[in-house]
Amino acid sequence: MDDVLPCAACGANNRVKAVPPGQVPVCARCGASLPWLHAGTDATFDGDIMAGVPVIVDFWAPWCGPCRVIGPVLEEIARERAGHVRVVKVNVDENPQVPGRYQVQGIPTLLLFRNGQLAGRQVGALPKAALLAWLDRSGEP
Ligand SMILES: [Zn+2]
């Protein structure tokens, strides 16, 4: 599935297909790194977490109040850290297999992947500063 990613620098909408390994999507108009938001699914998940940058997976559902708090924060992080992070949102109602595989008991749950390997887990919403600290700290050598 193509993602349509709005550029935070110039506002252009970019239709992004598969991104080559080790690369990040850039704006076709101005060349800026794009905020890399993606809706992950059971079918695509193994590819969704493969990226040359850390991948935050947000397990959420429309009925989950704290998920509605953390969702926009993650979108902000994707914009501010464009080129350095990918955010994959997985709707657990529509995609039950991946949450089962990773023993996701409650939502929101965030998983962090580095090079396709699970590097961190955060259960429950966090303020943005704490979320950024978790991102920077998790799985660092
Ligand atoms: Zn642009």
Tab-separated table of N, CA and C and ligand atoms in Angstrom:
chain	number	residue	atom	x	y	z
A	1	MET	N	0.847	-1.200	0.000
A	1	MET	CA	0.000	0.000	0.000
A	1	MET	C	0.881	1.248	0.000
A	2	ASP	N	0.574	2.198	-0.834
A	2	ASP	CA	1.327	3.449	-0.851
A	2	ASP	C	0.942	4.297	0.353
A	3	ASP	N	1.913	5.024	0.874
A	3	ASP	CA	1.626	6.020	1.895
A	3	ASP	C	1.624	7.380	1.228
A	4	VAL	N	0.691	8.247	1.644
A	4	VAL	CA	0.759	9.633	1.216
A	4	VAL	C	1.302	10.436	2.395
A	5	LEU	N	2.498	10.967	2.217
A	5	LEU	CA	3.188	11.640	3.310
A	5	LEU	C	3.316	13.131	3.002
A	6	PRO	N	2.656	13.983	3.818
A	6	PRO	CA	2.830	15.418	3.613
A	6	PRO	C	4.198	15.864	4.096
A	7	CYS	N	4.859	16.703	3.304
A	7	CYS	CA	6.179	17.221	3.668
A	7	CYS	C	6.010	18.317	4.723
A	8	ALA	N	6.777	18.209	5.820
A	8	ALA	CA	6.686	19.212	6.879
A	8	ALA	C	7.358	20.514	6.452
A	9	ALA	N	8.235	20.453	5.463
A	9	ALA	CA	8.976	21.644	5.045
A	9	ALA	C	8.203	22.477	4.023
A	10	CYS	N	7.631	21.836	2.985
A	10	CYS	CA	7.009	22.611	1.909
A	10	CYS	C	5.518	22.312	1.738
A	11	GLY	N	5.012	21.304	2.431
A	11	GLY	CA	3.581	21.024	2.365
A	11	GLY	C	3.160	20.120	1.231
A	12	ALA	N	4.070	19.742	0.356
A	12	ALA	CA	3.707	18.874	-0.761
A	12	ALA	C	3.305	17.498	-0.258
A	13	ASN	N	2.287	16.914	-0.870
A	13	ASN	CA	1.925	15.538	-0.568
A	13	ASN	C	2.745	14.610	-1.444
A	14	ASN	N	3.392	13.637	-0.802
A	14	ASN	CA	4.238	12.698	-1.526
A	14	ASN	C	3.663	11.301	-1.443
A	15	ARG	N	3.471	10.686	-2.602
A	15	ARG	CA	3.038	9.296	-2.625
A	15	ARG	C	4.288	8.429	-2.578
A	16	VAL	N	4.400	7.636	-1.516
A	16	VAL	CA	5.630	6.892	-1.283
A	16	VAL	C	5.362	5.402	-1.405
A	17	LYS	N	6.071	4.765	-2.298
A	17	LYS	CA	5.994	3.305	-2.413
A	17	LYS	C	7.081	2.708	-1.524
A	18	ALA	N	7.497	1.506	-1.813
A	18	ALA	CA	8.530	0.854	-1.011
A	18	ALA	C	9.797	1.717	-1.006
A	19	VAL	N	10.376	1.872	0.167
A	19	VAL	CA	11.610	2.634	0.306
A	19	VAL	C	12.776	1.653	0.330
A	20	PRO	N	13.800	1.865	-0.482
A	20	PRO	CA	14.913	0.913	-0.523
A	20	PRO	C	15.566	0.770	0.853
A	21	PRO	N	16.096	-0.407	1.159
A	21	PRO	CA	16.707	-0.646	2.468
A	21	PRO	C	17.773	0.407	2.782
A	22	GLY	N	17.763	0.871	4.015
A	22	GLY	CA	18.770	1.834	4.452
A	22	GLY	C	18.447	3.261	4.083
A	23	GLN	N	17.362	3.475	3.315
A	23	GLN	CA	17.014	4.836	2.932
A	23	GLN	C	15.780	5.307	3.684
A	24	VAL	N	15.559	6.616	3.642
A	24	VAL	CA	14.345	7.187	4.212
A	24	VAL	C	13.650	7.966	3.099
A	25	PRO	N	12.323	8.119	3.188
A	25	PRO	CA	11.626	8.835	2.121
A	25	PRO	C	11.924	10.337	2.158
A	26	VAL	N	12.113	10.906	0.981
A	26	VAL	CA	12.352	12.345	0.887
A	26	VAL	C	11.311	12.973	-0.031
A	27	CYS	N	11.091	14.265	0.175
A	27	CYS	CA	10.097	15.008	-0.588
A	27	CYS	C	10.542	15.163	-2.038
A	28	ALA	N	9.635	14.837	-2.959
A	28	ALA	CA	9.958	14.939	-4.384
A	28	ALA	C	10.116	16.394	-4.805
A	29	ARG	N	9.479	17.311	-4.064
A	29	ARG	CA	9.550	18.717	-4.466
A	29	ARG	C	10.777	19.417	-3.889
A	30	CYS	N	11.000	19.267	-2.566
A	30	CYS	CA	12.069	20.067	-1.946
A	30	CYS	C	13.233	19.236	-1.408
A	31	GLY	N	13.095	17.911	-1.386
A	31	GLY	CA	14.209	17.073	-0.972
A	31	GLY	C	14.338	16.861	0.529
A	32	ALA	N	13.453	17.479	1.319
A	32	ALA	CA	13.509	17.287	2.772
A	32	ALA	C	13.075	15.865	3.130
A	33	SER	N	13.624	15.350	4.240
A	33	SER	CA	13.151	14.057	4.736
A	33	SER	C	11.692	14.174	5.126
A	34	LEU	N	10.907	13.146	4.827
A	34	LEU	CA	9.473	13.181	5.122
A	34	LEU	C	9.182	12.536	6.465
A	35	PRO	N	8.199	13.084	7.201
A	35	PRO	CA	7.710	12.382	8.394
A	35	PRO	C	7.173	11.035	7.945
A	36	TRP	N	7.716	9.961	8.532
A	36	TRP	CA	7.484	8.641	7.982
A	36	TRP	C	6.450	7.897	8.814
A	37	LEU	N	5.186	8.167	8.498
A	37	LEU	CA	4.073	7.530	9.201
A	37	LEU	C	3.474	6.460	8.305
A	38	HIS	N	3.118	5.346	8.922
A	38	HIS	CA	2.645	4.230	8.121
A	38	HIS	C	1.625	3.432	8.915
A	39	ALA	N	0.581	2.983	8.245
A	39	ALA	CA	-0.398	2.103	8.881
A	39	ALA	C	0.038	0.659	8.648
A	40	GLY	N	0.487	0.004	9.708
A	40	GLY	CA	0.959	-1.366	9.597
A	40	GLY	C	-0.197	-2.350	9.676
A	41	THR	N	-0.025	-3.507	9.076
A	41	THR	CA	-1.058	-4.552	9.125
A	41	THR	C	-0.399	-5.893	9.428
A	42	ASP	N	-1.237	-6.874	9.782
A	42	ASP	CA	-0.724	-8.230	9.986
A	42	ASP	C	0.055	-8.712	8.765
A	43	ALA	N	-0.450	-8.386	7.595
A	43	ALA	CA	0.143	-8.909	6.360
A	43	ALA	C	1.489	-8.261	6.047
A	44	THR	N	1.656	-6.991	6.442
A	44	THR	CA	2.849	-6.256	6.013
A	44	THR	C	3.858	-6.053	7.128
A	45	PHE	N	3.538	-6.489	8.349
A	45	PHE	CA	4.300	-6.049	9.521
A	45	PHE	C	5.798	-6.348	9.436
A	46	ASP	N	6.156	-7.552	9.000
A	46	ASP	CA	7.578	-7.910	8.985
A	46	ASP	C	8.386	-6.951	8.122
A	47	GLY	N	7.769	-6.476	7.042
A	47	GLY	CA	8.436	-5.464	6.225
A	47	GLY	C	8.344	-4.074	6.837
A	48	ASP	N	7.226	-3.819	7.531
A	48	ASP	CA	7.015	-2.489	8.113
A	48	ASP	C	8.107	-2.121	9.118
A	49	ILE	N	8.620	-3.123	9.842
A	49	ILE	CA	9.603	-2.816	10.892
A	49	ILE	C	11.038	-2.827	10.376
A	50	MET	N	11.219	-3.167	9.097
A	50	MET	CA	12.558	-3.126	8.528
A	50	MET	C	12.814	-1.732	7.984
A	51	ALA	N	13.750	-1.027	8.589
A	51	ALA	CA	14.080	0.317	8.108
A	51	ALA	C	15.488	0.631	8.577
A	52	GLY	N	16.106	1.578	7.912
A	52	GLY	CA	17.447	1.994	8.302
A	52	GLY	C	17.444	2.922	9.506
A	53	VAL	N	16.267	3.233	10.016
A	53	VAL	CA	16.128	4.109	11.187
A	53	VAL	C	15.274	3.357	12.222
A	54	PRO	N	15.328	3.782	13.492
A	54	PRO	CA	14.476	3.127	14.491
A	54	PRO	C	13.001	3.222	14.117
A	55	VAL	N	12.265	2.167	14.419
A	55	VAL	CA	10.841	2.107	14.095
A	55	VAL	C	10.042	2.011	15.395
A	56	ILE	N	9.158	2.969	15.613
A	56	ILE	CA	8.228	2.906	16.742
A	56	ILE	C	6.927	2.322	16.227
A	57	VAL	N	6.463	1.245	16.872
A	57	VAL	CA	5.172	0.666	16.518
A	57	VAL	C	4.177	1.040	17.610
A	58	ASP	N	3.080	1.639	17.195
A	58	ASP	CA	2.026	2.073	18.111
A	58	ASP	C	0.824	1.150	17.932
A	59	PHE	N	0.572	0.315	18.948
A	59	PHE	CA	-0.623	-0.524	18.930
A	59	PHE	C	-1.764	0.277	19.525
A	60	TRP	N	-2.832	0.449	18.759
A	60	TRP	CA	-3.904	1.359	19.163
A	60	TRP	C	-5.247	0.822	18.672
A	61	ALA	N	-6.299	1.469	19.140
A	61	ALA	CA	-7.655	1.194	18.646
A	61	ALA	C	-8.459	2.478	18.777
A	62	PRO	N	-9.469	2.636	17.922
A	62	PRO	CA	-10.250	3.887	17.926
A	62	PRO	C	-10.959	4.157	19.252
A	63	TRP	N	-11.286	3.093	20.015
A	63	TRP	CA	-12.057	3.271	21.251
A	63	TRP	C	-11.176	3.552	22.462
A	64	CYS	N	-9.870	3.607	22.261
A	64	CYS	CA	-8.918	3.705	23.378
A	64	CYS	C	-8.552	5.166	23.614
A	65	GLY	N	-8.990	5.725	24.769
A	65	GLY	CA	-8.750	7.134	25.067
A	65	GLY	C	-7.286	7.517	25.097
A	66	PRO	N	-6.457	6.809	25.875
A	66	PRO	CA	-5.022	7.164	25.923
A	66	PRO	C	-4.347	7.062	24.553
A	67	CYS	N	-4.874	6.180	23.683
A	67	CYS	CA	-4.300	6.075	22.330
A	67	CYS	C	-4.501	7.372	21.559
A	68	ARG	N	-5.633	8.035	21.826
A	68	ARG	CA	-5.903	9.289	21.114
A	68	ARG	C	-5.016	10.410	21.625
A	69	VAL	N	-4.471	10.212	22.838
A	69	VAL	CA	-3.526	11.195	23.370
A	69	VAL	C	-2.141	10.988	22.770
A	70	ILE	N	-1.731	9.734	22.714
A	70	ILE	CA	-0.359	9.448	22.303
A	70	ILE	C	-0.196	9.504	20.781
A	71	GLY	N	-1.286	9.288	20.038
A	71	GLY	CA	-1.201	9.292	18.577
A	71	GLY	C	-0.637	10.594	18.016
A	72	PRO	N	-1.235	11.737	18.381
A	72	PRO	CA	-0.719	13.005	17.864
A	72	PRO	C	0.707	13.305	18.325
A	73	VAL	N	1.071	12.823	19.528
A	73	VAL	CA	2.444	13.029	20.012
A	73	VAL	C	3.426	12.276	19.115
A	74	LEU	N	3.053	11.068	18.741
A	74	LEU	CA	3.912	10.283	17.853
A	74	LEU	C	4.014	10.930	16.474
A	75	GLU	N	2.901	11.529	16.018
A	75	GLU	CA	2.950	12.207	14.723
A	75	GLU	C	3.886	13.415	14.787
A	76	GLU	N	3.856	14.105	15.923
A	76	GLU	CA	4.784	15.223	16.129
A	76	GLU	C	6.225	14.761	16.088
A	77	ILE	N	6.499	13.640	16.760
A	77	ILE	CA	7.863	13.103	16.791
A	77	ILE	C	8.293	12.710	15.376
A	78	ALA	N	7.369	12.126	14.614
A	78	ALA	CA	7.696	11.748	13.232
A	78	ALA	C	8.050	12.979	12.399
A	79	ARG	N	7.344	14.095	12.658
A	79	ARG	CA	7.650	15.333	11.920
A	79	ARG	C	8.978	15.921	12.356
A	80	GLU	N	9.163	15.998	13.683
A	80	GLU	CA	10.374	16.654	14.197
A	80	GLU	C	11.616	15.824	13.922
A	81	ARG	N	11.457	14.521	13.873
A	81	ARG	CA	12.608	13.646	13.653
A	81	ARG	C	12.549	13.001	12.275
A	82	ALA	N	11.980	13.706	11.315
A	82	ALA	CA	11.908	13.180	9.952
A	82	ALA	C	13.305	12.779	9.489
A	83	GLY	N	13.397	11.601	8.922
A	83	GLY	CA	14.688	11.100	8.479
A	83	GLY	C	15.419	10.295	9.527
A	84	HIS	N	14.881	10.297	10.758
A	84	HIS	CA	15.561	9.594	11.852
A	84	HIS	C	14.672	8.594	12.571
A	85	VAL	N	13.428	8.515	12.176
A	85	VAL	CA	12.526	7.580	12.849
A	85	VAL	C	11.374	7.239	11.898
A	86	ARG	N	10.829	6.037	12.083
A	86	ARG	CA	9.610	5.672	11.374
A	86	ARG	C	8.561	5.335	12.426
A	87	VAL	N	7.335	5.758	12.197
A	87	VAL	CA	6.242	5.443	13.109
A	87	VAL	C	5.240	4.561	12.370
A	88	VAL	N	5.002	3.387	12.921
A	88	VAL	CA	4.055	2.442	12.332
A	88	VAL	C	2.896	2.271	13.297
A	89	LYS	N	1.702	2.590	12.838
A	89	LYS	CA	0.514	2.458	13.689
A	89	LYS	C	-0.234	1.183	13.315
A	90	VAL	N	-0.491	0.337	14.318
A	90	VAL	CA	-1.202	-0.913	14.084
A	90	VAL	C	-2.524	-0.883	14.842
A	91	ASN	N	-3.628	-0.905	14.106
A	91	ASN	CA	-4.964	-0.974	14.698
A	91	ASN	C	-5.196	-2.420	15.158
A	92	VAL	N	-5.289	-2.616	16.488
A	92	VAL	CA	-5.342	-3.987	17.013
A	92	VAL	C	-6.683	-4.666	16.739
A	93	ASP	N	-7.729	-3.875	16.495
A	93	ASP	CA	-9.019	-4.475	16.154
A	93	ASP	C	-8.973	-5.124	14.775
A	94	GLU	N	-8.271	-4.466	13.861
A	94	GLU	CA	-8.209	-4.962	12.488
A	94	GLU	C	-7.062	-5.935	12.263
A	95	ASN	N	-6.086	-5.908	13.173
A	95	ASN	CA	-4.876	-6.724	13.000
A	95	ASN	C	-4.521	-7.449	14.294
A	96	PRO	N	-5.179	-8.565	14.560
A	96	PRO	CA	-4.965	-9.251	15.847
A	96	PRO	C	-3.690	-10.095	15.914
A	97	GLN	N	-3.116	-10.445	14.774
A	97	GLN	CA	-2.001	-11.408	14.806
A	97	GLN	C	-0.727	-10.823	15.383
A	98	VAL	N	-0.358	-9.631	14.922
A	98	VAL	CA	0.909	-9.044	15.377
A	98	VAL	C	0.879	-8.763	16.878
A	99	PRO	N	-0.198	-8.169	17.419
A	99	PRO	CA	-0.232	-7.982	18.876
A	99	PRO	C	-0.105	-9.299	19.631
A	100	GLY	N	-0.681	-10.372	19.096
A	100	GLY	CA	-0.559	-11.677	19.726
A	100	GLY	C	0.875	-12.171	19.738
A	101	ARG	N	1.547	-11.962	18.628
A	101	ARG	CA	2.943	-12.407	18.514
A	101	ARG	C	3.842	-11.717	19.521
A	102	TYR	N	3.540	-10.454	19.803
A	102	TYR	CA	4.406	-9.684	20.708
A	102	TYR	C	3.794	-9.544	22.103
A	103	GLN	N	2.818	-10.394	22.414
A	103	GLN	CA	2.197	-10.404	23.744
A	103	GLN	C	1.752	-9.012	24.189
A	104	VAL	N	1.095	-8.311	23.287
A	104	VAL	CA	0.551	-7.005	23.647
A	104	VAL	C	-0.739	-7.227	24.433
A	105	GLN	N	-0.704	-6.866	25.719
A	105	GLN	CA	-1.838	-7.152	26.612
A	105	GLN	C	-2.815	-5.990	26.681
A	106	GLY	N	-2.298	-4.786	26.615
A	106	GLY	CA	-3.153	-3.610	26.728
A	106	GLY	C	-2.656	-2.544	25.776
A	107	ILE	N	-3.510	-1.589	25.504
A	107	ILE	CA	-3.095	-0.503	24.618
A	107	ILE	C	-3.328	0.830	25.315
A	108	PRO	N	-2.568	1.858	24.986
A	108	PRO	CA	-1.514	1.802	23.975
A	108	PRO	C	-0.276	1.039	24.453
A	109	THR	N	0.288	0.255	23.553
A	109	THR	CA	1.616	-0.317	23.762
A	109	THR	C	2.484	0.141	22.607
A	110	LEU	N	3.691	0.554	22.947
A	110	LEU	CA	4.660	0.944	21.924
A	110	LEU	C	5.799	-0.069	21.928
A	111	LEU	N	6.192	-0.489	20.743
A	111	LEU	CA	7.394	-1.312	20.607
A	111	LEU	C	8.388	-0.530	19.773
A	112	LEU	N	9.659	-0.697	20.112
A	112	LEU	CA	10.707	-0.063	19.335
A	112	LEU	C	11.546	-1.143	18.663
A	113	PHE	N	11.755	-0.985	17.374
A	113	PHE	CA	12.595	-1.912	16.626
A	113	PHE	C	13.797	-1.174	16.060
A	114	ARG	N	14.949	-1.792	16.199
A	114	ARG	CA	16.152	-1.295	15.534
A	114	ARG	C	16.672	-2.410	14.641
A	115	ASN	N	16.814	-2.121	13.369
A	115	ASN	CA	17.254	-3.126	12.394
A	115	ASN	C	16.378	-4.377	12.446
A	116	GLY	N	15.093	-4.187	12.652
A	116	GLY	CA	14.162	-5.310	12.674
A	116	GLY	C	14.133	-6.069	13.985
A	117	GLN	N	14.990	-5.698	14.941
A	117	GLN	CA	15.040	-6.388	16.230
A	117	GLN	C	14.301	-5.573	17.290
A	118	LEU	N	13.526	-6.290	18.118
A	118	LEU	CA	12.812	-5.637	19.211
A	118	LEU	C	13.823	-5.051	20.194
A	119	ALA	N	13.718	-3.743	20.444
A	119	ALA	CA	14.707	-3.061	21.275
A	119	ALA	C	14.079	-2.363	22.476
A	120	GLY	N	12.750	-2.270	22.515
A	120	GLY	CA	12.138	-1.584	23.640
A	120	GLY	C	10.637	-1.784	23.638
A	121	ARG	N	10.053	-1.642	24.821
A	121	ARG	CA	8.608	-1.794	24.969
A	121	ARG	C	8.136	-0.769	25.984
A	122	GLN	N	7.046	-0.084	25.672
A	122	GLN	CA	6.463	0.893	26.579
A	122	GLN	C	4.963	0.664	26.605
A	123	VAL	N	4.433	0.382	27.793
A	123	VAL	CA	2.997	0.159	27.939
A	123	VAL	C	2.380	1.391	28.580
A	124	GLY	N	1.360	1.937	27.946
A	124	GLY	CA	0.682	3.114	28.479
A	124	GLY	C	1.239	4.388	27.873
A	125	ALA	N	0.441	5.439	27.951
A	125	ALA	CA	0.834	6.723	27.365
A	125	ALA	C	1.898	7.388	28.226
A	126	LEU	N	2.732	8.189	27.570
A	126	LEU	CA	3.781	8.953	28.243
A	126	LEU	C	3.753	10.367	27.710
A	127	PRO	N	4.175	11.344	28.518
A	127	PRO	CA	4.369	12.677	27.956
A	127	PRO	C	5.473	12.641	26.905
A	128	LYS	N	5.461	13.636	26.031
A	128	LYS	CA	6.372	13.621	24.892
A	128	LYS	C	7.841	13.518	25.306
A	129	ALA	N	8.254	14.286	26.315
A	129	ALA	CA	9.663	14.285	26.713
A	129	ALA	C	10.082	12.889	27.171
A	130	ALA	N	9.198	12.222	27.911
A	130	ALA	CA	9.510	10.872	28.396
A	130	ALA	C	9.557	9.884	27.234
A	131	LEU	N	8.695	10.116	26.261
A	131	LEU	CA	8.668	9.255	25.081
A	131	LEU	C	9.967	9.393	24.278
A	132	LEU	N	10.431	10.615	24.143
A	132	LEU	CA	11.685	10.842	23.426
A	132	LEU	C	12.857	10.219	24.180
A	133	ALA	N	12.836	10.317	25.507
A	133	ALA	CA	13.904	9.715	26.313
A	133	ALA	C	13.884	8.198	26.139
A	134	TRP	N	12.683	7.629	26.120
A	134	TRP	CA	12.547	6.176	25.912
A	134	TRP	C	13.105	5.782	24.541
A	135	LEU	N	12.766	6.582	23.536
A	135	LEU	CA	13.237	6.304	22.181
A	135	LEU	C	14.768	6.346	22.120
A	136	ASP	N	15.352	7.350	22.751
A	136	ASP	CA	16.804	7.515	22.671
A	136	ASP	C	17.545	6.463	23.482
A	137	ARG	N	16.921	5.996	24.544
A	137	ARG	CA	17.597	5.116	25.488
A	137	ARG	C	17.473	3.659	25.063
A	138	SER	N	16.330	3.293	24.470
A	138	SER	CA	16.022	1.876	24.262
A	138	SER	C	16.923	1.260	23.208
A	139	GLY	N	17.560	0.182	23.588
A	139	GLY	CA	18.324	-0.601	22.630
A	139	GLY	C	19.627	0.017	22.199
A	140	GLU	N	20.022	1.106	22.863
A	140	GLU	CA	21.331	1.668	22.526
A	140	GLU	C	22.404	0.750	23.087
A	141	PRO	N	23.517	0.601	22.381
A	141	PRO	CA	24.580	-0.271	22.876
A	141	PRO	C	25.188	0.288	24.172
B	1	ZN	ZN	8.941	19.260	0.582
